[in-house]
Every structure is written in C-alpha cells, then in structure tokens.
Tab-separated table of C-alpha atoms in Angstrom:
chain	number	residue	atom	x	y	z
A	1	UNK	CA	106.337	63.494	107.049
A	2	UNK	CA	109.461	65.780	107.478
A	3	UNK	CA	108.844	69.280	106.317
A	4	UNK	CA	111.482	71.093	104.185
A	5	UNK	CA	112.375	73.427	107.194
A	6	UNK	CA	113.077	70.428	109.591
A	7	UNK	CA	114.942	68.717	106.782
A	8	UNK	CA	117.123	71.732	106.436
A	9	UNK	CA	117.862	71.681	110.198
A	10	UNK	CA	118.836	68.161	109.894
A	11	UNK	CA	121.344	68.792	107.291
A	12	UNK	CA	122.998	71.356	109.368
A	13	UNK	CA	123.190	68.969	112.213
A	14	UNK	CA	124.667	66.270	109.890
A	15	UNK	CA	127.324	68.749	108.608
A	16	UNK	CA	128.310	69.673	112.166
A	17	UNK	CA	128.638	65.954	113.033
A	18	UNK	CA	130.785	65.223	110.052
A	19	UNK	CA	133.052	68.203	110.746
A	20	UNK	CA	133.610	67.082	114.336
A	21	UNK	CA	134.708	63.622	112.716
A	22	UNK	CA	137.102	65.419	110.426
A	23	UNK	CA	134.813	64.952	107.386
A	24	UNK	CA	133.035	67.681	105.479
A	25	UNK	CA	129.987	68.088	103.160
A	26	UNK	CA	130.636	70.016	99.779
A	27	UNK	CA	130.129	73.698	100.632
A	28	UNK	CA	127.219	75.183	99.067
A	29	UNK	CA	127.507	78.387	97.078
A	30	UNK	CA	126.337	81.473	99.222
A	31	UNK	CA	123.420	83.273	97.660
A	32	UNK	CA	123.866	86.995	97.045
A	33	UNK	CA	120.649	88.766	96.458
A	34	UNK	CA	120.189	92.530	95.746
A	35	UNK	CA	116.648	93.444	96.751
A	36	UNK	CA	114.433	96.316	95.505
A	37	UNK	CA	115.989	98.726	98.047
A	38	UNK	CA	119.506	97.865	96.686
A	39	UNK	CA	120.495	96.105	99.910
A	40	UNK	CA	122.590	92.985	99.523
A	41	UNK	CA	121.193	90.012	101.392
A	42	UNK	CA	123.224	86.838	101.847
A	43	UNK	CA	121.638	83.376	102.330
A	44	UNK	CA	123.750	80.210	102.834
A	45	UNK	CA	121.141	78.370	100.733
A	46	UNK	CA	117.778	78.649	99.221
A	47	UNK	CA	115.242	79.625	101.892
A	48	UNK	CA	113.169	76.754	103.315
A	49	UNK	CA	111.318	78.562	106.227
A	50	UNK	CA	109.767	81.886	105.078
A	51	UNK	CA	107.970	84.531	106.844
A	52	UNK	CA	105.598	86.509	104.590
A	53	UNK	CA	105.082	90.209	105.548
A	54	UNK	CA	102.006	90.189	103.177
A	55	UNK	CA	99.868	87.074	103.450
A	56	UNK	CA	98.593	87.462	99.903
A	57	UNK	CA	102.116	86.978	98.620
A	58	UNK	CA	101.614	83.346	98.900
A	59	UNK	CA	99.989	83.736	95.533
A	60	UNK	CA	103.306	84.830	94.115
A	61	UNK	CA	105.143	82.055	95.793
A	62	UNK	CA	102.639	79.664	94.359
A	63	UNK	CA	103.589	80.703	90.863
A	64	UNK	CA	107.176	79.797	91.726
A	65	UNK	CA	106.798	76.607	93.888
A	66	UNK	CA	104.831	73.326	93.596
A	67	UNK	CA	103.978	73.696	97.271
A	68	UNK	CA	104.398	77.245	98.530
A	69	UNK	CA	102.663	76.431	101.885
A	70	UNK	CA	105.475	74.059	102.850
A	71	UNK	CA	107.994	76.910	102.868
A	72	UNK	CA	105.813	79.312	104.767
A	73	UNK	CA	106.127	79.117	108.539
A	74	UNK	CA	104.397	82.368	109.425
A	75	UNK	CA	102.758	85.324	108.004
A	76	UNK	CA	101.449	88.759	108.792
A	77	UNK	CA	97.740	88.704	108.154
A	78	UNK	CA	97.545	92.211	106.978
A	79	UNK	CA	96.656	92.196	103.385
A	80	UNK	CA	95.549	88.577	103.416
A	81	UNK	CA	93.832	86.505	100.672
A	82	UNK	CA	90.386	87.224	99.613
A	83	UNK	CA	87.718	84.451	100.814
A	84	UNK	CA	87.485	82.529	97.457
A	85	UNK	CA	91.305	82.050	96.890
A	86	UNK	CA	92.013	81.267	100.492
A	87	UNK	CA	89.376	78.467	100.439
A	88	UNK	CA	90.881	77.252	97.297
A	89	UNK	CA	94.483	77.406	98.709
A	90	UNK	CA	93.345	75.542	101.907
A	91	UNK	CA	91.578	72.764	99.821
A	92	UNK	CA	94.791	72.208	97.990
A	93	UNK	CA	97.281	72.805	100.854
A	94	UNK	CA	95.547	71.937	104.171
A	95	UNK	CA	98.701	72.947	106.057
A	96	UNK	CA	97.748	76.596	105.070
A	97	UNK	CA	95.633	76.604	108.230
A	98	UNK	CA	98.678	75.919	110.300
A	99	UNK	CA	100.809	78.865	109.262
A	100	UNK	CA	101.599	80.970	112.235
A	101	UNK	CA	100.345	84.592	112.591
A	102	UNK	CA	103.091	86.989	113.243
A	103	UNK	CA	101.079	90.234	113.010
A	104	UNK	CA	97.832	91.618	111.935
A	105	UNK	CA	96.563	94.937	110.831
A	106	UNK	CA	98.293	98.441	110.509
A	107	UNK	CA	101.554	96.618	109.219
A	108	UNK	CA	102.162	95.314	112.763
A	109	UNK	CA	104.889	92.729	112.834
A	110	UNK	CA	105.670	90.687	116.051
A	111	UNK	CA	109.415	90.147	116.202
A	112	UNK	CA	108.926	87.698	119.033
A	113	UNK	CA	106.524	85.662	117.081
A	114	UNK	CA	108.659	85.831	113.973
A	115	UNK	CA	111.743	84.580	115.828
A	116	UNK	CA	109.682	81.815	117.390
A	117	UNK	CA	109.179	80.196	113.936
A	118	UNK	CA	113.006	80.155	113.329
A	119	UNK	CA	112.819	81.410	109.708
A	120	UNK	CA	115.706	81.676	107.492
A	121	UNK	CA	114.205	84.508	105.522
A	122	UNK	CA	111.547	87.217	106.034
A	123	UNK	CA	109.911	88.660	102.890
A	124	UNK	CA	108.646	92.220	103.247
A	125	UNK	CA	107.280	94.815	100.991
A	126	UNK	CA	108.774	98.091	99.770
A	127	UNK	CA	105.999	99.723	101.905
A	128	UNK	CA	107.738	98.250	105.064
A	129	UNK	CA	111.112	99.576	103.972
A	130	UNK	CA	109.732	103.075	103.767
A	131	UNK	CA	107.676	102.860	107.025
A	132	UNK	CA	109.355	104.610	109.915
A	133	UNK	CA	107.442	102.533	112.426
A	134	UNK	CA	109.188	99.360	111.084
A	135	UNK	CA	112.759	100.644	111.955
A	136	UNK	CA	112.913	99.011	115.472
A	137	UNK	CA	111.587	95.661	114.149
A	138	UNK	CA	114.096	95.525	111.327
A	139	UNK	CA	116.942	96.227	113.648
A	140	UNK	CA	115.734	93.489	115.956
A	141	UNK	CA	115.576	91.008	113.059
A	142	UNK	CA	119.076	91.935	112.117
A	143	UNK	CA	120.362	91.545	115.599
A	144	UNK	CA	118.759	87.962	115.729
A	145	UNK	CA	120.570	87.053	112.468
A	146	UNK	CA	117.410	86.773	110.447
A	147	UNK	CA	117.756	87.956	106.759
A	148	UNK	CA	115.108	90.264	105.386
A	149	UNK	CA	114.548	90.859	101.712
A	150	UNK	CA	112.284	93.586	100.161
A	151	UNK	CA	110.123	92.983	97.182
A	152	UNK	CA	107.556	95.140	95.394
A	153	UNK	CA	104.322	94.392	93.463
A	154	UNK	CA	102.355	97.294	94.843
A	155	UNK	CA	104.121	100.726	95.098
A	156	UNK	CA	105.756	100.672	91.644
A	157	UNK	CA	104.558	97.485	90.061
A	158	UNK	CA	105.667	98.115	86.476
A	159	UNK	CA	109.155	98.979	87.659
A	160	UNK	CA	109.594	96.292	90.212
A	161	UNK	CA	107.486	93.169	89.356
A	162	UNK	CA	110.004	91.438	87.182
A	163	UNK	CA	112.868	92.345	89.518
A	164	UNK	CA	110.801	91.157	92.506
A	165	UNK	CA	110.276	87.756	90.704
A	166	UNK	CA	113.956	87.487	90.083
A	167	UNK	CA	114.664	88.109	93.772
A	168	UNK	CA	112.083	85.415	95.011
A	169	UNK	CA	113.230	83.117	92.401
A	170	UNK	CA	116.876	83.326	93.563
A	171	UNK	CA	115.908	83.290	97.250
A	172	UNK	CA	113.791	80.271	96.898
A	173	UNK	CA	115.740	78.217	94.407
A	174	UNK	CA	113.153	78.644	91.763
A	175	UNK	CA	115.054	80.580	89.166
A	176	UNK	CA	113.650	78.608	86.266
A	177	UNK	CA	110.124	79.120	87.142
A	178	UNK	CA	110.741	82.748	87.743
A	179	UNK	CA	112.284	83.177	84.370
A	180	UNK	CA	109.174	81.553	82.650
A	181	UNK	CA	106.838	83.850	84.490
A	182	UNK	CA	108.943	86.875	83.795
A	183	UNK	CA	109.074	85.861	79.992
A	184	UNK	CA	105.203	85.574	79.949
A	185	UNK	CA	104.692	88.845	81.749
A	186	UNK	CA	107.343	90.809	79.736
A	187	UNK	CA	106.039	89.611	76.305
A	188	UNK	CA	102.663	90.980	77.020
A	189	UNK	CA	103.748	94.091	78.539
A	190	UNK	CA	106.122	94.859	75.612
A	191	UNK	CA	103.240	94.189	73.185
A	192	UNK	CA	101.206	97.011	74.837
A	193	UNK	CA	104.045	99.427	75.106
A	194	UNK	CA	105.415	98.822	71.581
A	195	UNK	CA	102.107	99.505	69.884
A	196	UNK	CA	101.542	102.662	72.069
A	197	UNK	CA	105.047	103.702	71.271
A	198	UNK	CA	104.494	103.407	67.537
A	199	UNK	CA	100.918	104.798	67.183
A	200	UNK	CA	101.274	107.467	69.829
A	201	UNK	CA	97.470	107.849	70.408
A	202	UNK	CA	96.079	110.637	72.500
A	203	UNK	CA	95.895	109.415	76.129
A	204	UNK	CA	92.311	109.460	77.550
A	205	UNK	CA	91.949	111.380	80.966
A	206	UNK	CA	91.115	108.737	83.421
A	207	UNK	CA	89.890	108.954	86.997
A	208	UNK	CA	89.786	105.796	89.133
A	209	UNK	CA	87.729	105.378	92.446
A	210	UNK	CA	89.199	102.704	94.570
A	211	UNK	CA	87.336	100.736	97.125
A	212	UNK	CA	84.266	102.141	95.395
A	213	UNK	CA	80.974	102.400	97.134
A	214	UNK	CA	77.788	104.649	96.536
A	215	UNK	CA	77.928	107.881	98.415
A	216	UNK	CA	81.559	107.747	99.434
A	217	UNK	CA	83.350	109.575	96.665
A	218	UNK	CA	86.306	109.436	96.173
A	219	UNK	CA	89.357	107.619	97.287
A	220	UNK	CA	91.950	107.376	94.408
A	221	UNK	CA	95.653	106.974	93.549
A	222	UNK	CA	98.338	109.470	92.884
A	223	UNK	CA	101.473	107.666	91.832
A	224	UNK	CA	102.043	103.873	91.959
A	225	UNK	CA	99.569	101.037	92.116
A	226	UNK	CA	96.692	101.548	89.606
A	227	UNK	CA	98.358	104.850	88.357
A	228	UNK	CA	101.060	102.521	86.763
A	229	UNK	CA	98.578	100.331	85.234
A	230	UNK	CA	96.626	103.263	83.675
A	231	UNK	CA	99.665	104.932	82.410
A	232	UNK	CA	101.169	101.567	80.893
A	233	UNK	CA	97.840	101.084	79.180
A	234	UNK	CA	98.028	104.558	77.324
A	235	UNK	CA	95.826	106.515	79.827
A	236	UNK	CA	96.433	109.815	81.801
A	237	UNK	CA	95.699	109.245	85.550
A	238	UNK	CA	93.860	112.380	86.835
A	239	UNK	CA	94.659	111.424	90.367
A	240	UNK	CA	98.223	112.084	89.906
A	241	UNK	CA	97.336	115.759	89.425
A	242	UNK	CA	95.441	115.910	92.743
A	243	UNK	CA	96.989	113.289	95.121
A	244	UNK	CA	100.647	113.826	96.160
A	245	UNK	CA	101.251	110.401	97.679
A	246	UNK	CA	100.045	106.846	96.483
A	247	UNK	CA	96.641	107.157	97.721
A	248	UNK	CA	94.319	110.058	98.791
A	249	UNK	CA	90.853	111.469	98.580
A	250	UNK	CA	89.279	113.872	95.986
A	251	UNK	CA	86.014	115.492	96.525
A	252	UNK	CA	83.181	114.703	94.218
A	253	UNK	CA	82.985	118.190	93.016
A	254	UNK	CA	86.699	117.989	91.843
A	255	UNK	CA	85.845	114.851	89.923
A	256	UNK	CA	82.964	116.524	88.205
A	257	UNK	CA	85.227	119.506	87.431
A	258	UNK	CA	87.931	117.254	86.041
A	259	UNK	CA	85.456	115.768	83.532
A	260	UNK	CA	87.214	112.455	82.930
A	261	UNK	CA	87.042	110.702	79.628
A	262	UNK	CA	86.991	107.391	81.285
A	263	UNK	CA	85.593	106.542	84.964
A	264	UNK	CA	87.135	103.482	86.613
A	265	UNK	CA	86.242	101.953	89.899
A	266	UNK	CA	87.760	98.975	91.860
A	267	UNK	CA	85.966	96.580	94.258
A	268	UNK	CA	86.328	93.333	95.834
A	269	UNK	CA	84.781	90.877	98.259
A	270	UNK	CA	86.029	93.123	101.042
A	271	UNK	CA	83.378	95.724	99.891
A	272	UNK	CA	80.361	93.305	100.261
A	273	UNK	CA	79.795	94.215	103.937
A	274	UNK	CA	80.163	98.066	103.166
A	275	UNK	CA	77.648	97.929	100.472
A	276	UNK	CA	80.134	98.628	97.772
A	277	UNK	CA	81.335	97.401	94.371
A	278	UNK	CA	82.070	93.511	94.601
A	279	UNK	CA	84.271	91.964	91.929
A	280	UNK	CA	87.049	89.390	91.802
A	281	UNK	CA	87.512	85.628	92.660
A	282	UNK	CA	84.391	83.821	93.404
A	283	UNK	CA	82.183	86.641	92.386
A	284	UNK	CA	79.384	86.131	90.003
A	285	UNK	CA	78.677	88.679	87.221
A	286	UNK	CA	75.212	89.424	88.415
A	287	UNK	CA	76.485	90.623	91.741
A	288	UNK	CA	79.140	92.667	90.149
A	289	UNK	CA	76.792	94.228	87.819
A	290	UNK	CA	74.359	95.229	90.428
A	291	UNK	CA	77.166	96.848	92.283
A	292	UNK	CA	78.346	98.901	89.258
A	293	UNK	CA	74.859	100.047	88.378
A	294	UNK	CA	74.377	101.126	92.107
A	295	UNK	CA	77.597	103.123	91.921
A	296	UNK	CA	77.041	104.737	88.549
A	297	UNK	CA	73.484	105.838	89.498
A	298	UNK	CA	74.706	107.929	92.444
A	299	UNK	CA	74.376	111.668	92.746
A	300	UNK	CA	77.131	113.264	90.864
A	301	UNK	CA	78.587	110.187	89.328
A	302	UNK	CA	75.686	109.544	87.140
A	303	UNK	CA	76.111	112.955	85.607
A	304	UNK	CA	79.703	112.459	84.570
A	305	UNK	CA	80.305	112.633	80.758
A	306	UNK	CA	82.203	109.345	80.947
A	307	UNK	CA	79.295	107.692	82.558
A	308	UNK	CA	76.629	109.139	80.236
A	309	UNK	CA	78.818	107.926	77.210
A	310	UNK	CA	79.297	104.467	78.477
A	311	UNK	CA	82.951	105.023	79.309
A	312	UNK	CA	82.725	103.598	82.819
A	313	UNK	CA	84.267	100.282	83.931
A	314	UNK	CA	84.932	98.245	87.105
A	315	UNK	CA	87.759	95.943	87.876
A	316	UNK	CA	89.083	93.668	90.756
A	317	UNK	CA	91.026	95.627	93.437
A	318	UNK	CA	93.389	92.849	94.147
A	319	UNK	CA	95.003	93.104	90.796
A	320	UNK	CA	97.106	95.643	92.827
A	321	UNK	CA	99.706	93.209	94.485
A	322	UNK	CA	100.384	90.452	91.993
A	323	UNK	CA	101.938	89.818	88.599
A	324	UNK	CA	98.372	88.909	87.464
A	325	UNK	CA	97.916	92.764	86.885
A	326	UNK	CA	99.324	92.151	83.307
A	327	UNK	CA	95.824	91.028	82.437
A	328	UNK	CA	94.391	94.140	83.793
A	329	UNK	CA	96.865	96.263	81.758
A	330	UNK	CA	95.552	94.379	78.661
A	331	UNK	CA	92.035	95.135	79.545
A	332	UNK	CA	92.681	98.919	80.126
A	333	UNK	CA	94.655	99.208	76.895
A	334	UNK	CA	91.775	97.608	75.018
A	335	UNK	CA	89.309	100.079	76.889
A	336	UNK	CA	91.347	103.175	76.230
A	337	UNK	CA	92.365	102.241	72.617
A	338	UNK	CA	89.934	99.701	71.243
A	339	UNK	CA	91.150	99.723	67.603
A	340	UNK	CA	94.688	99.347	68.539
A	341	UNK	CA	94.215	96.504	70.842
A	342	UNK	CA	91.232	94.714	69.397
A	343	UNK	CA	93.041	91.370	69.186
A	344	UNK	CA	94.025	91.295	72.849
A	345	UNK	CA	92.266	88.607	75.010
A	346	UNK	CA	92.877	89.618	78.682
A	347	UNK	CA	90.389	86.941	79.974
A	348	UNK	CA	92.561	84.351	78.260
A	349	UNK	CA	95.639	85.779	79.839
A	350	UNK	CA	94.082	85.254	83.222
A	351	UNK	CA	93.167	81.716	82.361
A	352	UNK	CA	96.717	81.004	80.903
A	353	UNK	CA	98.452	82.462	84.168
A	354	UNK	CA	96.211	80.306	86.337
A	355	UNK	CA	96.775	77.118	84.295
A	356	UNK	CA	100.469	77.608	83.859
A	357	UNK	CA	101.601	79.364	86.899
A	358	UNK	CA	99.166	79.137	89.724
A	359	UNK	CA	98.475	76.156	92.096
A	360	UNK	CA	94.776	77.190	92.131
A	361	UNK	CA	92.190	77.985	89.422
A	362	UNK	CA	89.383	80.234	90.695
A	363	UNK	CA	86.589	81.555	88.557
A	364	UNK	CA	85.356	85.132	89.052
A	365	UNK	CA	84.473	88.501	87.528
A	366	UNK	CA	87.634	90.340	87.090
A	367	UNK	CA	86.299	93.528	85.182
A	368	UNK	CA	82.987	94.708	83.962
A	369	UNK	CA	81.852	97.608	81.515
A	370	UNK	CA	78.911	99.699	82.050
A	371	UNK	CA	75.885	98.810	79.832
C-alpha cells in the first residue's frame, strides 16, 4: 500500500514530467502559517511526512486525523506516550512501531536522522524555540530546506492551545476537525471563566507537588503548565510566589509555612518504579488510592491543614501537554468552588473527548480526592 508520503513524492514527479512535456498541473495554494513564536512558515501543501519533536503529540494529531501514524515518519522519543496509550495506539495503528527515532532524552534532536526521513515538516514545542542548545539544529534544518513549526500545549497552555490547534489544522489540512475541537474546548473554558468572572469568589491558596512521591517534597510549578490550570479554575498557585521559572523545588518547611488551603499532587505510570503516585491511563483506582494515602501520610505532609481538612487531591501528570487538560480545569474548578460548579462533569468531558476526537479510548484514573 502506498503511504501518503510516497504518494506526495509521486505527485511531484508527475508534475515535473508534465512540465517537461509542456503541460502543468493546477498550482496548489501555498500555505502560510504563523506559529506560536510569530514566525511565518510556508508549505507548498498540507504536510504528509512529519517529524514530531515530542512523541506524545501524536495524541493531538490523532484528534485531527483519522490515521495520524501515516503522517509521522519520525519522532523524538523524549516526552513519549505512557505505556497504556502507546499499547492502544499500536493495536489500532501497527505502523506506530515503524516510526523512526530521531532523538531521545534531554531534548536531543538528531538532524542527520531527521533529514534521512525526508520530512516536509518538523513540529517542535515552544520549549525548543527557547532552548539555546537547539540553535545549531534549527539552523541546520533551515539550511536543508525543512520547514519547522512551533506549537505549545505545555509552557502556556491556556494562551496557546487553541492557537496551536489552528496551526496544526492548517499545516495538516485538517482545519474542520481543528475547528470542532477548538469549539468544544472553548465552550467549556468559557463556562468556567464566565462563572468565575460573575461570582468573583475568593481564590483558595493552592500548592501542587508534581511527580509526587513520599519523602521527596517538593517539586512544583511557578508559571505555566499546572499554574495555568489552577489559575483558570479560580485558585492561586503558591508556587508562583516561590519558583521563578516554570518548574522548581520548594522545601517541605516552606510548604508547611505557606499553609495552603488545597494540596494537589500529580502522578503517572512513570512514577511506579520510583515508588510514587501512580494515576492516569490504564491505572486502577485501588493503585492510585494506595499511592495517594502513602503520600499524604508522610512526615510534614500529613500535618498540613489542607490534608487534615480533606482538601487534598491527586491528578494525572500527563494532562500537562494535551487539550485534554480542559477536563482537569473542570475538576479543579469543581474542587475549588464546589457550589459554583456542582453541575460540571469532568469525567464525562474526558469520555466525550475520547469518543469524538481521539482514535483510542483508554480507561484510567484521572484524578482522586483524599478520603
């Protein structure tokens, strides 16, 4: 079976042959895309052979394309899919296992491996655009004539998610699907924002421990990522007052002194081997519950007022790089302001997003409240 990439090469060869014979195919309109860094990127047509800078962004492509794997010729394996979703993707799209690696951890990108896949587009994150160690690779890709577009679902997700979906929809020829997803996302975000603006409730003071494990307090977020979700849901992120960048560490004594109204913790399958909090796709609630109880019974954490009053919650860390985070915002809004958002059903939002937009449907434990 001919792949879309090879089919694209065949069309270009046919156009050259016809031109030599004095004929011509109708000229396709050039795509002009402005990415999240305000760069203009030009493509002769919708991209058919894509390199993903973050492997997990295949989930976003899956929300826009019937067969996202057919478009992906290579990916950097840093920030890959969790085991449950990768298995579900491979079962649905066996060609997933044939995607070429073009880099691994520490944001490494092999330009040689990338060029070898003859991509017509490389999709990178805003993190890469701000990474000085990427400057040489970006210049090399430019010299090779390979377009690069930057998107962002991580650093500033509230600001850039809909814009990034528009960018990908345009670049992949999936504008209609992108518009549907944007409408779904925006309607729910506007509901939360609108009620908060009208009611103007007091914002609870919130501390979030990321990659949480007993005895390793406390990695947290300053600005961006989960900070954006907390603020959008009507809370105040205490990490912003202590961490100058996106992520950093805060001592347990500082958390105790801050005395948060709500304590949050993130976890995922990646924390299983570290003895930490495990939540997310393919995770049973019993395992998640045991991890949360172990975390909250630790020295210092157990004495927090938020924990004593039952205002402690855990949620899946990998909400951090996907439009699926709209369901987490609903959950947090309901947690911070239960009377204002009693009618929200974040679990139903996850189910609807998987049914309408995702090529896979995976059960799991997405969040959990302390008992």
